[in-house]
Amino acid sequence: MSQRGSDNRDKWKRWGKIAGGVLVGLVVVVALLFLLGVIGVPDAGVEDNSWGEVDDERIEILTTVWIDNPNPFGIGGDSDVEYEVELAGIHIAEGGATGVGVPSGRGTQTFTTDLRYQQIPPWWSSHLNDGEVSDAVVNATAHTSVGPLSGSPSGTFEREVDTDIEGALDEGFSQFEGTYSGTSTDVRAPDGTAIEPTVEVENVTTRWGEVTENETEILVTARIHNPNAYPIPTPGFTGNLAFNDIPVADWEAGEVELLEAQEGALIPGGETEQRTFLVVMDNGNLPPWFASHVENEEYTRVAVSGQLAMEISGSEVRIPRESEGITCEFDLTTSIFVDQEQGMALEACGTTPIETTTEQLEAAGAVLDLSKTDWWDGLLDGDENNDGGGDGGGDDDGGDDDDGVIGARGIAVDSR
């Protein structure tokens, strides 16, 4: 009995040694196959990205991930895939899927997620504050298990997005440069000077001011020369900015802040002064535009329009002309997920209907009654000094100004 038990133990020992040897052999074979690249942990990366459907609430992003399973003989497994999309470091979308099949060989899987509209203003802020340069980045990770092998390979898609919207604004508003004359009137100063103003806009530059997630400042600076003998007001600035016919900024003269000068600050005769206009754009207008940009294969028609205007004792100066403003159109293309050359190209400049009313100019301090200025008073004082004591015209008693009657708008009317 004891002999039989001893034989059984020896038998089990032999089988154990055989099984152990087989197991060690399998491990060695697997190790060799792994080292030779015959089997291994699947690899993964980003194959492609593209835009999907666009509507009022969402923009689809289609991300194709490739998974390469090097294991032969139909040895497959499962993978949990996750990915995220960034623009200028702002997470604009993320997605993934679980239980994705991983057959032998190289295969692809396309996933769909929605861009979050509320992330467009933060992206815009980051984009402009970084000099209108953004990195579009898509990171994908596949948590994969194939038999005894597992891993989390990942891949990255990256592309630089470069725009020059500031340059378009600068070129557009530079069209204000030139010499302009006011409408004719019967206005005469006490010394007989005709009030027929001329305004010279010598240089106009535009740049971004402070940019936050909520608002974007547009700073338009103009050097204005006054060749007249009398002062002129700072002009009112009316304009708009549209992307694909979607207004993203629209302002009246009274809504524009004048920096480093008092509202309605006068420019003395013969002097040249610089004025900076501050326009505030609501970034909440950007998501509808971005949707149109994507829907148009990342193309936008940028339209920059504006008018400078003032009124001087009844003479109207509209720049470039009455009831019209300057306008320039540019073609903007990007290559976030569309393979094309990106850039900003001038299409054309011309005029467009813009009507700046007297009420708007008054709100901006761009209406001047010369009869209420020191210049006008100085002329009156000079007349009084010259006439006081002489007959100077027969009916002048030296104390009254009988050479003319000043009308309600400061217009000198001949009383004879």
Coordinates of C-alpha atoms in Angstrom, one line a residue:
M1 CA 0.0 0.0 0.0
S2 CA 2.8 2.4 0.8
Q3 CA 4.6 1.3 -2.4
R4 CA 1.5 2.3 -4.4
G5 CA 1.3 5.7 -2.7
S6 CA 4.9 6.3 -3.4
D7 CA 4.5 5.5 -7.1
N8 CA 1.5 7.9 -7.3
R9 CA 3.6 10.7 -5.7
D10 CA 6.4 10.1 -8.2
K11 CA 3.9 10.1 -11.0
W12 CA 2.5 13.5 -10.0
K13 CA 6.0 14.9 -9.6
R14 CA 6.9 13.8 -13.1
W15 CA 3.7 15.4 -14.5
G16 CA 4.4 18.6 -12.5
K17 CA 7.9 18.8 -13.9
I18 CA 6.5 18.3 -17.4
A19 CA 3.8 20.9 -16.9
G20 CA 6.3 23.3 -15.4
G21 CA 8.7 22.7 -18.4
V22 CA 5.9 23.3 -20.8
L23 CA 4.9 26.5 -19.0
V24 CA 8.5 27.7 -19.0
G25 CA 8.8 26.9 -22.6
L26 CA 5.6 28.8 -23.5
V27 CA 6.9 31.8 -21.6
V28 CA 10.2 31.6 -23.4
V29 CA 8.5 31.2 -26.8
V30 CA 6.2 34.2 -26.0
A31 CA 9.2 36.2 -24.9
L32 CA 11.1 35.4 -28.1
L33 CA 8.1 36.1 -30.2
F34 CA 7.6 39.4 -28.4
L35 CA 11.3 40.3 -28.8
L36 CA 11.1 39.4 -32.5
G37 CA 8.0 41.6 -32.9
V38 CA 5.8 38.7 -33.9
I39 CA 3.4 39.4 -31.1
G40 CA 3.1 42.4 -28.9
V41 CA 0.9 45.1 -27.3
P42 CA -1.2 46.9 -29.9
D43 CA -0.2 50.4 -30.9
A44 CA -2.6 53.3 -31.5
G45 CA -2.7 56.9 -32.8
V46 CA -4.8 59.6 -34.5
E47 CA -5.5 58.8 -38.2
D48 CA -7.6 61.9 -39.2
N49 CA -9.9 64.6 -38.0
S50 CA -12.7 66.3 -39.9
W51 CA -15.9 68.4 -39.3
G52 CA -19.3 66.7 -39.3
E53 CA -22.8 68.2 -39.2
V54 CA -23.3 71.8 -38.1
D55 CA -26.5 73.2 -36.6
D56 CA -27.6 75.9 -34.2
E57 CA -26.6 73.9 -31.2
R58 CA -23.6 71.8 -32.1
I59 CA -20.6 71.2 -34.4
E60 CA -19.7 67.6 -34.9
I61 CA -16.0 66.6 -34.8
L62 CA -15.1 63.3 -36.4
T63 CA -11.9 61.7 -35.1
T64 CA -10.5 58.5 -36.7
V65 CA -8.2 56.4 -34.5
W66 CA -6.0 53.6 -35.8
I67 CA -5.1 50.6 -33.8
D68 CA -2.4 48.2 -34.9
N69 CA -2.6 44.7 -33.4
P70 CA 0.6 42.8 -34.4
N71 CA -0.6 39.5 -32.9
P72 CA -1.1 36.8 -35.6
F73 CA -3.6 33.9 -35.8
G74 CA -6.6 36.0 -35.2
I75 CA -5.6 36.8 -31.6
G76 CA -7.7 39.8 -30.8
G77 CA -8.9 41.7 -27.8
D78 CA -10.8 44.8 -26.6
S79 CA -9.9 48.4 -26.3
D80 CA -11.4 51.4 -24.5
V81 CA -10.6 54.6 -26.5
E82 CA -10.7 58.1 -25.2
Y83 CA -9.7 61.4 -26.9
E84 CA -9.8 65.1 -26.4
V85 CA -9.6 68.1 -28.7
E86 CA -7.9 71.4 -27.8
L87 CA -7.6 74.8 -29.5
A88 CA -5.0 77.1 -28.0
G89 CA -5.0 75.0 -24.8
I90 CA -8.8 75.3 -24.5
H91 CA -10.7 71.9 -24.3
I92 CA -13.4 72.3 -26.9
A93 CA -14.5 68.6 -27.2
E94 CA -13.9 65.1 -25.8
G95 CA -15.2 61.7 -26.4
G96 CA -14.5 58.0 -26.6
A97 CA -15.9 54.4 -26.6
T98 CA -15.6 51.2 -24.6
G99 CA -15.3 47.6 -25.8
V100 CA -13.9 48.5 -29.2
G101 CA -12.8 45.3 -31.0
V102 CA -9.2 44.9 -31.8
P103 CA -8.7 42.2 -34.5
S104 CA -5.3 41.2 -35.8
G105 CA -3.7 43.7 -38.1
R106 CA -4.2 47.4 -38.5
G107 CA -7.7 48.9 -38.4
T108 CA -9.4 52.2 -37.9
Q109 CA -12.4 53.4 -35.9
T110 CA -14.2 56.8 -36.3
F111 CA -15.7 58.5 -33.3
T112 CA -18.1 61.4 -33.1
T113 CA -18.3 64.1 -30.5
D114 CA -19.7 67.6 -30.3
L115 CA -17.8 70.9 -30.0
R116 CA -18.9 72.9 -27.0
Y117 CA -20.1 76.3 -28.2
Q118 CA -19.4 77.9 -24.9
Q119 CA -15.7 77.2 -25.4
I120 CA -15.5 79.4 -28.5
P121 CA -15.1 82.8 -26.6
P122 CA -12.4 81.4 -24.3
W123 CA -10.6 80.0 -27.4
W124 CA -10.9 83.4 -29.2
S125 CA -9.5 85.2 -26.1
S126 CA -6.5 82.8 -25.9
H127 CA -6.0 83.0 -29.7
L128 CA -5.8 86.8 -29.8
N129 CA -3.7 87.1 -26.7
D130 CA -1.2 84.7 -28.3
G131 CA -0.8 86.9 -31.4
E132 CA -3.6 85.2 -33.3
V133 CA -1.8 81.8 -33.2
S134 CA -3.4 78.6 -31.9
D135 CA -2.3 75.0 -31.7
A136 CA -5.0 72.5 -32.7
V137 CA -4.3 69.3 -30.7
V138 CA -6.1 66.0 -30.7
N139 CA -4.9 63.4 -28.1
A140 CA -6.1 59.8 -28.4
T141 CA -5.4 56.9 -26.0
A142 CA -6.5 53.3 -26.4
H143 CA -6.5 51.2 -23.3
T144 CA -6.0 47.8 -24.9
S145 CA -6.0 44.2 -23.7
V146 CA -5.0 41.3 -26.0
G147 CA -4.6 38.0 -24.2
P148 CA -2.0 38.3 -21.5
L149 CA -0.8 41.6 -23.0
S150 CA -2.2 45.0 -22.2
G151 CA -1.2 48.6 -22.6
S152 CA -2.3 52.2 -23.2
P153 CA -0.8 53.4 -26.4
S154 CA -1.6 57.0 -27.5
G155 CA -1.1 59.3 -30.4
T156 CA -1.3 63.1 -31.1
F157 CA -2.5 65.2 -34.0
E158 CA -1.2 68.8 -34.0
R159 CA -1.5 71.7 -36.3
E160 CA -0.8 75.4 -36.0
V161 CA -3.7 77.8 -36.8
D162 CA -2.6 81.4 -37.8
T163 CA -4.9 84.3 -38.6
D164 CA -4.4 88.1 -39.1
I165 CA -7.8 89.6 -38.4
E166 CA -6.0 92.6 -36.7
G167 CA -4.2 93.2 -40.0
A168 CA -7.6 93.2 -41.8
L169 CA -8.9 95.8 -39.4
D170 CA -5.8 97.9 -39.8
E171 CA -5.9 97.8 -43.6
G172 CA -9.6 98.5 -43.7
F173 CA -9.7 101.5 -41.4
S174 CA -6.6 102.9 -43.0
Q175 CA -8.9 103.8 -45.9
F176 CA -10.0 106.8 -43.9
E177 CA -6.7 108.5 -44.8
G178 CA -7.1 111.5 -47.0
T179 CA -8.4 115.1 -47.2
Y180 CA -12.1 115.9 -46.9
S181 CA -14.2 119.0 -47.1
G182 CA -17.4 119.9 -45.4
T183 CA -20.7 120.9 -47.0
S184 CA -21.0 124.6 -47.9
T185 CA -22.9 127.0 -45.7
D186 CA -23.5 130.7 -45.4
V187 CA -21.7 130.8 -42.1
R188 CA -19.3 133.7 -41.6
A189 CA -17.1 134.4 -38.6
P190 CA -17.1 138.0 -37.2
D191 CA -13.9 138.7 -39.2
G192 CA -15.6 137.4 -42.4
T193 CA -13.9 134.0 -42.4
A194 CA -16.0 131.5 -44.3
I195 CA -16.8 128.4 -42.3
E196 CA -16.0 125.7 -44.9
P197 CA -14.0 123.2 -43.0
T198 CA -11.3 120.9 -44.4
V199 CA -10.1 117.8 -42.4
E200 CA -7.0 115.8 -43.1
V201 CA -6.7 112.3 -41.8
E202 CA -3.0 111.5 -42.0
N203 CA -2.6 108.1 -40.5
V204 CA -4.9 105.4 -39.1
T205 CA -3.8 102.3 -37.3
T206 CA -5.8 99.5 -35.6
R207 CA -4.8 97.0 -33.0
W208 CA -6.4 94.7 -30.4
G209 CA -6.8 96.1 -26.9
E210 CA -7.6 94.0 -23.9
V211 CA -9.2 90.7 -24.8
T212 CA -11.1 88.7 -22.2
E213 CA -13.5 85.7 -22.6
N214 CA -16.4 88.2 -22.6
E215 CA -15.2 91.2 -24.6
T216 CA -12.7 92.2 -27.2
E217 CA -11.3 95.8 -27.4
I218 CA -10.6 97.3 -30.8
L219 CA -8.4 100.4 -30.7
V220 CA -8.4 102.7 -33.8
T221 CA -5.9 105.5 -33.6
A222 CA -6.0 108.4 -36.1
R223 CA -3.7 111.4 -36.7
I224 CA -5.9 114.3 -37.6
H225 CA -4.7 117.6 -39.0
N226 CA -6.8 120.7 -38.9
P227 CA -5.7 123.2 -41.7
N228 CA -8.4 125.6 -40.8
A229 CA -8.1 128.9 -38.9
Y230 CA -10.7 127.7 -36.4
P231 CA -10.9 124.6 -34.1
I232 CA -12.7 121.4 -35.1
P233 CA -14.1 118.7 -32.9
T234 CA -12.9 115.1 -32.7
P235 CA -15.0 113.2 -35.2
G236 CA -17.5 110.6 -34.2
F237 CA -16.7 107.0 -35.3
T238 CA -19.5 104.7 -36.5
G239 CA -18.8 101.2 -37.9
N240 CA -19.3 97.5 -37.9
L241 CA -17.4 94.2 -38.3
A242 CA -19.1 91.2 -39.9
F243 CA -17.9 87.6 -40.4
N244 CA -19.8 85.7 -43.1
D245 CA -22.5 88.4 -43.0
I246 CA -22.9 87.8 -39.2
P247 CA -22.4 91.0 -37.2
V248 CA -19.8 90.4 -34.5
A249 CA -19.4 94.1 -33.7
D250 CA -21.7 97.1 -34.5
W251 CA -21.3 100.5 -32.9
E252 CA -22.7 104.0 -33.1
A253 CA -20.6 107.1 -32.6
G254 CA -22.0 107.7 -29.1
E255 CA -21.0 104.3 -27.9
V256 CA -17.3 104.7 -28.7
E257 CA -15.0 105.8 -25.9
L258 CA -12.3 108.4 -26.7
L259 CA -9.0 107.6 -25.0
E260 CA -6.5 110.1 -23.6
A261 CA -8.7 113.0 -24.6
Q262 CA -11.9 114.5 -23.3
E263 CA -15.0 113.7 -25.1
G264 CA -15.4 116.1 -28.0
A265 CA -11.9 117.4 -27.4
L266 CA -11.2 120.2 -29.9
I267 CA -8.3 120.2 -32.4
P268 CA -7.0 123.8 -32.7
G269 CA -6.5 125.4 -36.1
G270 CA -3.3 124.6 -37.8
E271 CA -2.6 121.7 -35.4
T272 CA -2.3 117.9 -35.7
E273 CA -3.4 115.7 -32.9
Q274 CA -3.8 112.0 -32.3
R275 CA -7.1 110.4 -31.3
T276 CA -7.7 106.8 -30.2
F277 CA -11.2 105.3 -30.4
L278 CA -12.1 102.3 -28.2
V279 CA -14.7 99.9 -29.6
V280 CA -15.9 97.0 -27.5
M281 CA -17.0 93.8 -29.2
D282 CA -19.2 91.2 -27.4
N283 CA -17.6 87.8 -27.7
G284 CA -21.0 86.2 -27.3
N285 CA -21.5 86.9 -31.0
L286 CA -18.6 84.5 -32.0
P287 CA -20.2 81.0 -31.8
P288 CA -22.7 81.6 -34.7
W289 CA -19.8 82.9 -36.8
F290 CA -17.5 79.9 -36.0
A291 CA -20.3 77.5 -37.0
S292 CA -20.6 79.3 -40.4
H293 CA -16.8 79.2 -40.7
V294 CA -16.8 75.4 -40.2
E295 CA -19.8 74.9 -42.5
N296 CA -18.0 76.9 -45.2
E297 CA -14.9 74.6 -45.1
E298 CA -13.1 77.0 -42.8
Y299 CA -13.7 80.0 -44.9
T300 CA -14.9 83.4 -43.8
R301 CA -15.6 86.7 -45.7
V302 CA -14.5 89.4 -43.3
A303 CA -16.1 92.8 -43.9
V304 CA -14.7 95.9 -42.1
S305 CA -16.8 99.1 -42.4
G306 CA -16.8 102.6 -40.8
Q307 CA -17.4 106.3 -41.1
L308 CA -15.9 109.3 -39.4
A309 CA -18.1 112.4 -39.1
M310 CA -18.4 115.8 -37.5
E311 CA -20.5 119.0 -37.8
I312 CA -19.1 122.5 -37.5
S313 CA -21.6 125.3 -37.3
G314 CA -23.9 123.7 -39.8
S315 CA -21.2 122.3 -42.1
E316 CA -21.2 118.5 -42.2
V317 CA -18.0 116.6 -42.8
R318 CA -18.6 112.9 -43.5
I319 CA -15.6 110.6 -44.2
P320 CA -15.4 109.4 -46.9
R321 CA -18.7 111.1 -48.0
E322 CA -22.3 111.8 -47.1
S323 CA -24.4 108.7 -46.2
E324 CA -21.4 106.4 -47.0
G325 CA -18.7 104.7 -45.1
I326 CA -15.5 102.9 -46.2
T327 CA -15.7 99.1 -46.4
C328 CA -13.1 96.4 -47.1
E329 CA -13.7 92.7 -47.6
F330 CA -11.1 90.0 -46.9
D331 CA -11.0 86.2 -47.4
L332 CA -10.0 84.3 -44.3
T333 CA -9.1 80.7 -44.4
T334 CA -7.8 78.3 -41.7
S335 CA -6.7 74.7 -41.7
I336 CA -7.8 73.4 -38.3
F337 CA -9.2 70.2 -39.8
V338 CA -9.3 71.2 -43.5
D339 CA -6.2 70.6 -45.6
Q340 CA -5.8 74.0 -47.3
E341 CA -3.5 77.0 -47.3
Q342 CA -4.5 79.4 -44.5
G343 CA -4.3 83.2 -44.6
M344 CA -6.0 86.5 -45.0
A345 CA -6.3 88.1 -48.4
L346 CA -7.8 91.5 -49.4
E347 CA -10.7 91.1 -51.8
A348 CA -11.8 94.7 -52.4
C349 CA -12.3 98.1 -50.8
G350 CA -15.1 100.6 -51.6
T351 CA -18.0 102.4 -49.9
T352 CA -21.1 101.2 -48.2
P353 CA -24.2 103.0 -46.9
I354 CA -23.7 104.3 -43.4
E355 CA -25.7 107.2 -41.9
T356 CA -24.4 108.9 -38.8
T357 CA -27.1 111.2 -37.5
T358 CA -26.7 114.5 -35.8
E359 CA -28.1 113.0 -32.6
Q360 CA -25.4 110.3 -32.7
L361 CA -22.7 113.0 -33.3
E362 CA -24.0 115.1 -30.4
A363 CA -23.7 112.0 -28.1
A364 CA -20.1 111.6 -29.3
G365 CA -19.3 115.3 -28.8
A366 CA -18.6 115.7 -32.5
V367 CA -20.9 118.7 -33.1
L368 CA -19.3 122.2 -32.6
D369 CA -20.9 125.6 -32.6
L370 CA -18.0 127.9 -33.4
S371 CA -19.9 130.9 -31.9
K372 CA -19.5 129.3 -28.5
T373 CA -15.7 128.8 -28.7
D374 CA -12.8 130.9 -27.5
W375 CA -11.7 131.4 -31.1
W376 CA -15.0 133.1 -32.0
D377 CA -14.9 135.2 -28.8
G378 CA -11.4 136.3 -29.6
L379 CA -12.6 137.6 -32.9
L380 CA -15.5 139.5 -31.3
D381 CA -13.1 141.0 -28.8
G382 CA -10.9 142.1 -31.6
D383 CA -13.8 143.8 -33.4
E384 CA -14.8 145.6 -30.3
N385 CA -11.3 146.9 -29.8
N386 CA -11.1 148.1 -33.4
D387 CA -14.5 149.7 -33.4
G388 CA -14.8 151.2 -30.0
G389 CA -14.6 155.1 -30.3
G390 CA -15.0 155.3 -34.1
D391 CA -18.1 155.4 -36.3
G392 CA -16.8 152.2 -38.0
G393 CA -19.9 151.8 -40.2
G394 CA -22.2 154.6 -39.2
D395 CA -24.6 152.9 -36.8
D396 CA -22.1 151.3 -34.5
D397 CA -22.2 152.9 -31.1
G398 CA -19.0 151.1 -30.0
G399 CA -20.7 148.8 -27.5
D400 CA -23.0 146.8 -29.7
D401 CA -22.1 144.3 -32.4
D402 CA -24.3 145.7 -35.3
D403 CA -22.2 144.2 -38.1
G404 CA -24.2 141.0 -38.0
V405 CA -26.8 139.0 -36.1
I406 CA -25.7 135.7 -34.7
G407 CA -28.3 133.1 -35.5
A408 CA -29.4 130.2 -33.2
R409 CA -26.7 127.9 -34.7
G410 CA -24.0 130.6 -34.5
I411 CA -24.5 131.7 -38.1
A412 CA -23.5 135.3 -38.9
V413 CA -26.3 136.9 -41.0
D414 CA -25.8 140.3 -42.7
S415 CA -28.3 142.7 -41.1
R416 CA -27.9 145.4 -43.8

